[in-house]
Short mmCIF file of C-alpha atoms in Angstrom, two decimals:
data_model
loop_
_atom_site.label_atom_id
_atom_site.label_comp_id
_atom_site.label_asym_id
_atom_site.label_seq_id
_atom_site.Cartn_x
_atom_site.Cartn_y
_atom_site.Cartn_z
CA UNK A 1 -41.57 16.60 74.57
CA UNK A 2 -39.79 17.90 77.60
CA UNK A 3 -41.91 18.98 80.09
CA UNK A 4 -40.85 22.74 81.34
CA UNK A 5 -42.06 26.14 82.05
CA UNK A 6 -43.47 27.66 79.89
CA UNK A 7 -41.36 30.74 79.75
CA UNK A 8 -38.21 28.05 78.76
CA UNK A 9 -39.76 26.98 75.53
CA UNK A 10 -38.40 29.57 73.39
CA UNK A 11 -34.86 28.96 75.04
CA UNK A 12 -35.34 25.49 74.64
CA UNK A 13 -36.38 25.28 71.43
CA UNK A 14 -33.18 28.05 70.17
CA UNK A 15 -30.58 25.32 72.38
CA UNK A 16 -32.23 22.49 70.48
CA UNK A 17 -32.23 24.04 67.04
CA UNK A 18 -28.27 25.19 68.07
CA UNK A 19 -26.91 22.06 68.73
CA UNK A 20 -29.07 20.43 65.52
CA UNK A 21 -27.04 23.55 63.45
CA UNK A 22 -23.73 22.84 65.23
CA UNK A 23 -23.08 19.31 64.89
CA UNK A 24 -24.87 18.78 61.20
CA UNK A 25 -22.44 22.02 60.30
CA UNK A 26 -18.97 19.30 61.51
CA UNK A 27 -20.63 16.87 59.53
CA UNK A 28 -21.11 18.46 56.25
CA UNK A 29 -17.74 19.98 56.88
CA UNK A 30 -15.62 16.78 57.39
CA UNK A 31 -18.24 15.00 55.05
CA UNK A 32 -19.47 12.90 57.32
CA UNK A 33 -23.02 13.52 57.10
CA UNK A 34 -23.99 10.42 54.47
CA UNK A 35 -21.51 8.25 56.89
CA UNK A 36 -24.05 9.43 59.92
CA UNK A 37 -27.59 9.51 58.12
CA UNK A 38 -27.26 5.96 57.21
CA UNK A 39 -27.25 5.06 60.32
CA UNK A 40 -30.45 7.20 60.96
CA UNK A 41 -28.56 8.84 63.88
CA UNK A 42 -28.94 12.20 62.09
CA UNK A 43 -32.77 12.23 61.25
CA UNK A 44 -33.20 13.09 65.02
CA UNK A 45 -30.90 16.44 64.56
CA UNK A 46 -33.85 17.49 62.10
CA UNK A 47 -37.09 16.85 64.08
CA UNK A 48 -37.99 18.87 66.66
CA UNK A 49 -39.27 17.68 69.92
CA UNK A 50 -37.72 14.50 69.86
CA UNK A 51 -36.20 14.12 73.04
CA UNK A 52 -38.57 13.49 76.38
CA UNK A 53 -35.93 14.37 79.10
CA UNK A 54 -32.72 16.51 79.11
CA UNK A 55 -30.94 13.04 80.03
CA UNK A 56 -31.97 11.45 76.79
CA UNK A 57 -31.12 14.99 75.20
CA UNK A 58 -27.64 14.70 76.84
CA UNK A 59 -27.07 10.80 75.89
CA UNK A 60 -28.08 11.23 72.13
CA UNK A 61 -25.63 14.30 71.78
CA UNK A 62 -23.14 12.18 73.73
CA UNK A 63 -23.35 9.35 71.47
CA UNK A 64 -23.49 11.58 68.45
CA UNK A 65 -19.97 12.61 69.51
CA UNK A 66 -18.65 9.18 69.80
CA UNK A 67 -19.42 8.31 66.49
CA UNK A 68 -18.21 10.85 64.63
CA UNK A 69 -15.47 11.28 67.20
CA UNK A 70 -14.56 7.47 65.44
CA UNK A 71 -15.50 8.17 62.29
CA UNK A 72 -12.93 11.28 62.04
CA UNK A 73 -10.56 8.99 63.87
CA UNK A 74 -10.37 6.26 60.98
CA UNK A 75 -10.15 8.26 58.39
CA UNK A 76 -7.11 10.24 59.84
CA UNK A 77 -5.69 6.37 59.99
CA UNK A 78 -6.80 5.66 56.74
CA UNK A 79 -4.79 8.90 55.49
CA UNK A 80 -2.11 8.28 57.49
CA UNK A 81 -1.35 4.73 56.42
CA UNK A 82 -2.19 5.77 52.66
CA UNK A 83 0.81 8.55 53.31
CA UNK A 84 2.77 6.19 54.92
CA UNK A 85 2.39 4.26 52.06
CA UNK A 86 3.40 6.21 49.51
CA UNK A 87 6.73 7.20 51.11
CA UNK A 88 7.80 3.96 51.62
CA UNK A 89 6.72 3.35 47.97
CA UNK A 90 9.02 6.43 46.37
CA UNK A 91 11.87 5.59 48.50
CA UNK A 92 11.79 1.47 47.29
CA UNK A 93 11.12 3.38 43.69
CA UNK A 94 13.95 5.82 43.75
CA UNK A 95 16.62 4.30 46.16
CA UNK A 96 19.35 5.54 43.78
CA UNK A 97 18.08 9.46 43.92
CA UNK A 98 18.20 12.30 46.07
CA UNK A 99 15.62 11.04 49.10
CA UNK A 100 15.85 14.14 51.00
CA UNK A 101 12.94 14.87 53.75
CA UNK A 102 12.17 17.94 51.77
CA UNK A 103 11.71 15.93 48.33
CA UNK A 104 9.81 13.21 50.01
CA UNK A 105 7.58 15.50 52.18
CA UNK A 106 6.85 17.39 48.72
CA UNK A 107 6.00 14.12 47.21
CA UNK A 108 2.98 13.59 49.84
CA UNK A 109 2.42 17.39 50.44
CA UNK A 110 3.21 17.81 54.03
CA UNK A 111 5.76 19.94 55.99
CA UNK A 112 9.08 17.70 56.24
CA UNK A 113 8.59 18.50 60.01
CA UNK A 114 5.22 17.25 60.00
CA UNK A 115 6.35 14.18 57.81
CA UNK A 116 9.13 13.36 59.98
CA UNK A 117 7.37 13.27 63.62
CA UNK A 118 4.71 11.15 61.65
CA UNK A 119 6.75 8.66 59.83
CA UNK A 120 8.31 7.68 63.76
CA UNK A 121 5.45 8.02 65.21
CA UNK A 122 3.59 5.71 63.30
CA UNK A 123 6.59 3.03 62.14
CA UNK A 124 8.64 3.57 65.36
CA UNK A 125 11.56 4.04 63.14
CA UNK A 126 13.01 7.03 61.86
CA UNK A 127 12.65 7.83 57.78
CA UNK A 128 16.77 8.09 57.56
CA UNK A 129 17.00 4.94 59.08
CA UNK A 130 14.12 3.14 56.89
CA UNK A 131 15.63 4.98 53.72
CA UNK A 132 19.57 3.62 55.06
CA UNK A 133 18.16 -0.03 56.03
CA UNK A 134 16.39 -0.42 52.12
CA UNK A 135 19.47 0.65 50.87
CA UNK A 136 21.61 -1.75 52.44
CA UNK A 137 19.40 -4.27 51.94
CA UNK A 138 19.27 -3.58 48.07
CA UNK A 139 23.35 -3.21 48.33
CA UNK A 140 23.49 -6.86 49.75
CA UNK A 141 21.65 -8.41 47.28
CA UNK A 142 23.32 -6.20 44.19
CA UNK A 143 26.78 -7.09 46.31
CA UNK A 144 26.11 -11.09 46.18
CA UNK A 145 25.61 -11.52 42.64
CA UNK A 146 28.90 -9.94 41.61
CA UNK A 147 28.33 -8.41 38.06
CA UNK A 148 28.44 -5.28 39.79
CA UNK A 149 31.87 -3.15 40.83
CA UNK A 150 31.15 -1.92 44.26
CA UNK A 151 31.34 1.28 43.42
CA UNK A 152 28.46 0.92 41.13
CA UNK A 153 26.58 -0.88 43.97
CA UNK A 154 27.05 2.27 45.90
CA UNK A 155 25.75 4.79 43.54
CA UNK A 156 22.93 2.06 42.50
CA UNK A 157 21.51 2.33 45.70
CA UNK A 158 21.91 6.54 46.03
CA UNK A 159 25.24 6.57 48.42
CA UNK A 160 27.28 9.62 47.78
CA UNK A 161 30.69 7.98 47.06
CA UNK A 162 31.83 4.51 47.74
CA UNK A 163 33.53 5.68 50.87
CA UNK A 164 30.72 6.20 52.82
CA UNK A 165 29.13 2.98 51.27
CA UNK A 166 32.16 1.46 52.65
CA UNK A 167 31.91 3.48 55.90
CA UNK A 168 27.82 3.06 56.48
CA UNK A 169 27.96 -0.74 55.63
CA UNK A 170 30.56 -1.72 57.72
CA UNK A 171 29.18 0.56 60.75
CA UNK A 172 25.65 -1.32 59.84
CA UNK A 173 26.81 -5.24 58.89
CA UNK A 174 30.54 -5.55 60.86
CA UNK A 175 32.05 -5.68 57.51
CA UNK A 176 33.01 -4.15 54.03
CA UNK A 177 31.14 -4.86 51.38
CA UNK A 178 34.04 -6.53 49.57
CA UNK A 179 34.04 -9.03 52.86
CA UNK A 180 30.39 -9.18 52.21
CA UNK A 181 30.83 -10.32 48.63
CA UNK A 182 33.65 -12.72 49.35
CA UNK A 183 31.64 -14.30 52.64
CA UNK A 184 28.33 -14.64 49.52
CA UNK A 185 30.84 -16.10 47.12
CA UNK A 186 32.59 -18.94 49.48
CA UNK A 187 28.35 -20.09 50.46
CA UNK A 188 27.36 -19.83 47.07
CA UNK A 189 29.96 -22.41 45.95
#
């Protein structure tokens, strides 16, 4: 045990009990508690006297941190990625629909704010930009077998009107969609 005046103990022994309270309260809150006693780190929160010096006092509550510190950290990338996920999921699933920020952001129950600044942050890429490149992409393949009038491509793939199909595709690929087709036709054959 640490060796101090006597008239410390009870201050001691109300610090050591606070900090046991403190971090075993984060743990149970953010469930990490199994994730910690497995690795035996938390049986020392629970036994009294079981530091020798304030130094190794100092470096078990320091590693403590660390761990959990990285233990919260991967599962906010776990959630993250699962989110991340799932929105690019619904927008593959529902290119033809309504893909507003507000309807996705409902979809994974986060502020369209919030989902926005996350979606770039993460990807690097902005979510009108992913949802814009998957429907080109989806417009180019529809657009090269040619079953399909282009107007039909455009509303299969959620554009408003063929205009803007027209407008976005040719701002995007250098060329209308009908140039598209007839530049997949003449390789094709």
């Amino acid at each position: 045990t640490l060796q101090i005046f006597p008239a410390f103990q009870p201050f001691l022994v109300e610090l050591e009990y606070a900090f046991a309270s403190l971090f075993l309260s984060y743990m149970n809150q953010w469930g990490l508690l199994e994730a910690v006693t497995v690795s035996r780190e938390a049986g020392t929160l629970l036994h009294r006297g079981a530091f020798v010096s304030w130094a190794e006092t100092e470096e078990y509550y320091r590693e403590l941190s660390c761990r959990l510190f990285a233990l919260r950290t991967g599962e906010q990338q776990d959630r993250t990625q699962k989110i991340l996920t799932m929105v690019n999921q619904y927008i593959e699933q529902h290119l033809a629909e309504d893909l507003s920020l507000d309807k996705l952001a409902n979809h994974v129950y986060l502020h369209p704010t919030y989902l926005s600044r996350l979606y770039r942050q993460m990807t690097g890429t902005r979510l009108s930009d992913r949802i814009k490149d998957l429907r080109l992409k989806k417009a180019k393949e529809l657009l090269a077998a040619p079953r399909l009038k282009i107007h039909e491509v455009s509303a299969s793939v959620g554009f408003e009107s063929a205009h803007y199909f027209t407008k976005v595709f040719k701002k995007e690929l250098h060329m209308t969609p009908q140039e598209y087709r007839d530049h997949c036709c003449t390789e094709q054959s």
